[in-house]
XYZ file of C-alpha atoms in Angstrom:
265
model
C -81.549 -92.370 -6.612
C -82.136 -90.164 -9.625
C -81.222 -87.085 -7.636
C -78.069 -88.744 -6.311
C -76.956 -90.174 -9.693
C -77.856 -87.138 -11.766
C -74.409 -85.447 -11.352
C -72.660 -88.713 -12.142
C -74.796 -89.245 -15.246
C -74.006 -85.708 -16.352
C -70.263 -86.262 -16.006
C -70.466 -89.610 -17.777
C -72.578 -88.043 -20.495
C -70.115 -85.199 -20.998
C -67.167 -87.592 -21.073
C -68.930 -89.827 -23.575
C -69.885 -86.871 -25.729
C -66.277 -85.651 -25.614
C -65.033 -89.087 -26.644
C -67.581 -89.146 -29.468
C -66.484 -85.681 -30.648
C -62.813 -86.661 -30.411
C -63.474 -89.859 -32.376
C -65.412 -87.980 -35.032
C -62.688 -85.305 -35.218
C -60.016 -88.004 -35.562
C -62.026 -89.664 -38.309
C -62.382 -86.357 -40.100
C -58.634 -85.771 -39.787
C -57.938 -89.200 -41.269
C -60.335 -88.476 -44.120
C -58.673 -85.125 -44.796
C -55.240 -86.810 -44.676
C -56.347 -89.483 -47.170
C -57.842 -86.852 -49.472
C -54.664 -84.804 -49.191
C -52.539 -87.817 -50.099
C -54.795 -88.578 -53.052
C -54.541 -84.972 -54.239
C -50.749 -85.116 -53.941
C -50.665 -88.282 -56.029
C -52.961 -86.738 -58.633
C -50.841 -83.578 -58.672
C -47.653 -85.599 -59.158
C -49.305 -87.633 -61.894
C -50.464 -84.452 -63.656
C -46.987 -82.947 -63.325
C -45.436 -86.063 -64.846
C -47.998 -86.032 -67.645
C -47.124 -82.400 -68.390
C -43.424 -83.294 -68.499
C -44.155 -86.206 -70.832
C -46.282 -84.025 -73.104
C -43.595 -81.331 -73.212
C -40.959 -83.952 -74.025
C -43.090 -85.438 -76.793
C -43.737 -81.970 -78.221
C -40.022 -81.109 -78.172
C -39.168 -84.418 -79.835
C -41.886 -83.827 -82.417
C -40.375 -80.431 -83.297
C -36.928 -81.996 -83.738
C -38.208 -84.909 -85.812
C -40.306 -82.607 -87.974
C -37.211 -80.492 -88.687
C -35.305 -83.653 -89.623
C -38.157 -84.760 -91.892
C -38.244 -81.364 -93.607
C -34.474 -81.523 -94.106
C -34.786 -85.034 -95.552
C -37.455 -83.865 -98.019
C -35.249 -80.956 -99.042
C -32.226 -83.199 -99.717
C -33.494 -85.949 -102.057
C -29.922 -86.603 -103.223
C -29.230 -88.321 -99.885
C -30.589 -91.471 -98.239
C -30.721 -91.149 -94.451
C -30.975 -93.468 -91.470
C -32.188 -91.614 -88.346
C -30.475 -92.412 -85.065
C -30.647 -91.402 -81.428
C -27.604 -90.526 -79.337
C -27.230 -93.087 -76.558
C -23.833 -92.191 -75.183
C -20.950 -89.746 -74.988
C -17.406 -90.357 -73.890
C -17.098 -88.508 -70.532
C -13.403 -87.894 -71.132
C -13.931 -86.450 -74.620
C -17.387 -84.892 -74.406
C -16.914 -82.815 -77.557
C -15.115 -85.492 -79.567
C -17.293 -88.588 -79.975
C -20.857 -89.786 -79.541
C -22.502 -93.210 -79.700
C -25.673 -93.769 -81.750
C -28.203 -96.605 -81.620
C -27.716 -97.697 -85.253
C -25.094 -100.082 -86.580
C -24.287 -102.808 -89.071
C -27.814 -104.198 -88.840
C -29.143 -100.851 -90.082
C -26.730 -100.482 -92.985
C -24.295 -98.173 -91.186
C -20.672 -98.330 -92.317
C -17.407 -96.624 -91.412
C -16.797 -93.109 -92.836
C -20.487 -92.369 -93.441
C -21.323 -88.683 -92.803
C -23.594 -87.763 -89.897
C -25.797 -84.658 -89.999
C -28.793 -82.934 -88.437
C -31.254 -80.491 -89.964
C -28.861 -77.745 -88.801
C -25.731 -79.034 -90.513
C -22.723 -81.358 -90.307
C -22.081 -83.374 -87.140
C -19.180 -85.659 -88.082
C -18.556 -89.124 -89.487
C -18.805 -92.751 -88.379
C -15.460 -94.104 -87.137
C -16.448 -97.433 -85.554
C -19.421 -99.703 -86.266
C -20.936 -102.525 -84.238
C -24.012 -104.641 -84.818
C -26.561 -102.288 -83.227
C -24.512 -99.171 -82.489
C -21.783 -96.968 -83.915
C -19.295 -94.372 -82.736
C -19.306 -90.977 -84.437
C -16.349 -88.597 -84.456
C -17.517 -84.997 -84.275
C -16.062 -82.191 -86.353
C -14.996 -80.697 -82.998
C -12.379 -83.443 -82.606
C -8.893 -81.876 -83.035
C -7.760 -84.856 -85.158
C -10.650 -84.478 -87.619
C -10.257 -82.710 -90.956
C -13.137 -81.688 -93.203
C -12.618 -80.368 -96.702
C -14.416 -77.016 -96.653
C -15.428 -74.174 -98.902
C -16.609 -70.598 -98.434
C -20.160 -70.611 -99.797
C -20.096 -66.967 -100.928
C -19.941 -66.921 -104.723
C -17.376 -64.113 -104.863
C -14.971 -66.094 -102.673
C -15.200 -69.920 -102.977
C -11.990 -70.242 -100.946
C -11.193 -73.894 -100.163
C -9.450 -75.027 -96.975
C -9.762 -77.523 -94.113
C -11.913 -77.326 -90.965
C -10.483 -79.055 -87.919
C -11.160 -79.145 -84.199
C -9.748 -76.446 -81.964
C -8.050 -77.750 -78.826
C -7.976 -74.269 -77.292
C -11.729 -73.799 -77.771
C -13.431 -77.210 -78.193
C -16.795 -75.806 -79.332
C -15.324 -73.481 -82.002
C -13.424 -75.343 -84.762
C -10.962 -73.625 -87.098
C -10.702 -73.321 -90.878
C -6.960 -73.559 -91.513
C -4.426 -73.389 -94.370
C -5.886 -70.176 -95.788
C -3.663 -67.776 -97.728
C -3.203 -64.412 -95.994
C -4.802 -62.537 -98.926
C -7.690 -65.015 -99.433
C -11.186 -63.533 -99.632
C -12.737 -64.642 -96.347
C -14.778 -62.317 -94.138
C -16.736 -62.572 -90.897
C -20.213 -63.952 -91.463
C -19.193 -66.209 -94.370
C -21.015 -69.548 -94.422
C -18.702 -72.560 -94.611
C -19.844 -75.738 -96.364
C -18.218 -79.059 -97.201
C -16.219 -78.997 -100.430
C -16.835 -82.646 -101.313
C -13.085 -83.315 -101.527
C -11.640 -86.259 -99.643
C -14.232 -88.947 -100.306
C -16.139 -88.825 -97.008
C -18.362 -85.746 -96.912
C -20.488 -84.865 -99.949
C -20.420 -81.293 -101.156
C -22.769 -78.670 -99.756
C -23.276 -79.702 -96.106
C -23.339 -76.648 -93.846
C -20.468 -76.589 -91.336
C -20.867 -73.181 -89.733
C -20.168 -69.462 -89.911
C -16.950 -67.449 -89.673
C -16.825 -65.452 -86.440
C -13.174 -64.376 -86.370
C -10.113 -64.241 -88.642
C -6.589 -64.612 -87.223
C -3.311 -64.030 -89.092
C -0.704 -66.619 -88.159
C 2.573 -65.208 -86.886
C 5.620 -65.385 -89.104
C 3.842 -66.819 -92.116
C 1.683 -66.190 -95.130
C -1.352 -68.015 -93.794
C -4.345 -67.231 -91.628
C -7.160 -69.200 -90.049
C -10.768 -68.485 -89.191
C -12.764 -69.389 -86.111
C -16.009 -71.158 -86.965
C -19.263 -71.189 -85.040
C -20.748 -74.616 -85.869
C -24.208 -74.744 -87.387
C -25.012 -77.635 -85.039
C -25.625 -76.982 -81.355
C -23.566 -79.883 -79.998
C -24.610 -79.262 -76.390
C -28.250 -79.997 -77.291
C -27.668 -82.847 -79.718
C -30.153 -85.727 -79.259
C -30.943 -87.175 -82.691
C -28.891 -87.332 -85.885
C -29.149 -88.695 -89.416
C -26.545 -90.905 -91.063
C -26.068 -90.361 -94.799
C -25.992 -93.963 -96.042
C -26.084 -93.032 -99.728
C -25.313 -89.899 -101.706
C -26.183 -89.202 -105.311
C -24.043 -86.064 -105.331
C -21.333 -86.220 -108.044
C -17.927 -86.768 -106.491
C -15.650 -83.722 -106.444
C -12.327 -84.180 -108.232
C -9.109 -82.429 -107.289
C -7.580 -80.544 -110.240
C -4.334 -82.076 -111.432
C -1.148 -79.995 -111.452
C 0.662 -79.419 -114.754
C 3.806 -81.578 -115.027
C 6.898 -79.944 -113.612
C 5.115 -76.974 -112.022
C 5.296 -78.315 -108.470
C 1.893 -76.748 -107.726
C 0.045 -78.212 -104.824
C -3.535 -79.330 -104.772
C -6.058 -77.116 -102.930
C -6.438 -79.607 -100.074
C -3.301 -81.397 -98.931
C -3.698 -84.836 -97.318
C -4.208 -84.824 -93.610
C -1.264 -85.884 -91.417
C -1.252 -89.506 -90.200
C -3.945 -90.074 -87.618
C -6.169 -87.344 -89.006
C -9.348 -87.899 -90.928
C -9.920 -85.888 -94.080
C -13.336 -85.336 -95.590
C-alpha cells in the first residue's frame, strides 16, 4: 500500500506545499501593500506638515515686518486685517478685509503695509470693509517728491493703460522730478497723513500740446502678493494746510480738487 500510495502522497505533498507557499507569498504581499499604504500616508502627512510650517514661517515674516513698521510709526494707531476677498472684475481696484465697524474701522481711513500705502476704506460693514487701492483709476492721492531739493507736489492716480503702475499727474513741465525719486503722501486732502511711501518714479512723460508732464510710479507695495494690511484708525500727525492765495491774484492751490467721483487724499 505504501509503495502504491507513495507517488500520490508525493503529489499531494507538493501541491500542499505549493499552496502553503502561495498563501505565505500572498500574505507577504498584503503586508507589503499595507506597509506601503502606511508609508504613503505618513509621507503625505509629512508633506502637509512641511507646507504648514512653511506657511507659518512666511506669515511670521510678514507679521514681524508689520510689527516693526508699527513700532517705527508711533504717531499712528493701527488695526491689522487680513484680505478675504478681491473683486474678480476689478482685481487691481478693490479688496475686502476682515475688519469692520466692530473693530473701529470707518470710511476714508488709510490702509497700509510695512512697504507703503495700499489705499483707503470706501465701504464699511459690521465685520468687514472694502478698500479702494491706489491703483484704482478714480482714486487720487495728494503726493510729494521726498527729495529735499525738489518737494514737488502733485496727485497720484491709477493708470488705466497699466493697472499696476499708477501715475503722478499735474506736474509742470519744468518741475524738478527725476527717475528714482521716492514719492510720499503730502498730507493734503484730509484722508492720507503725510509721509506714507507711495512708490518710486520709473519714467517721465511730457504731455503733448501742453505745459505739463506726468511720471510713472512703481508702487512700494507688491499688490499681487498682498495678504495682510493695517488700517490707520488714528493719526497724531499734524494736518497739512493748503496755502491761501493772495486776494485778486487768481493763483491756484498746489492740489486742485478731484473731479466728481474721484477720491482725493
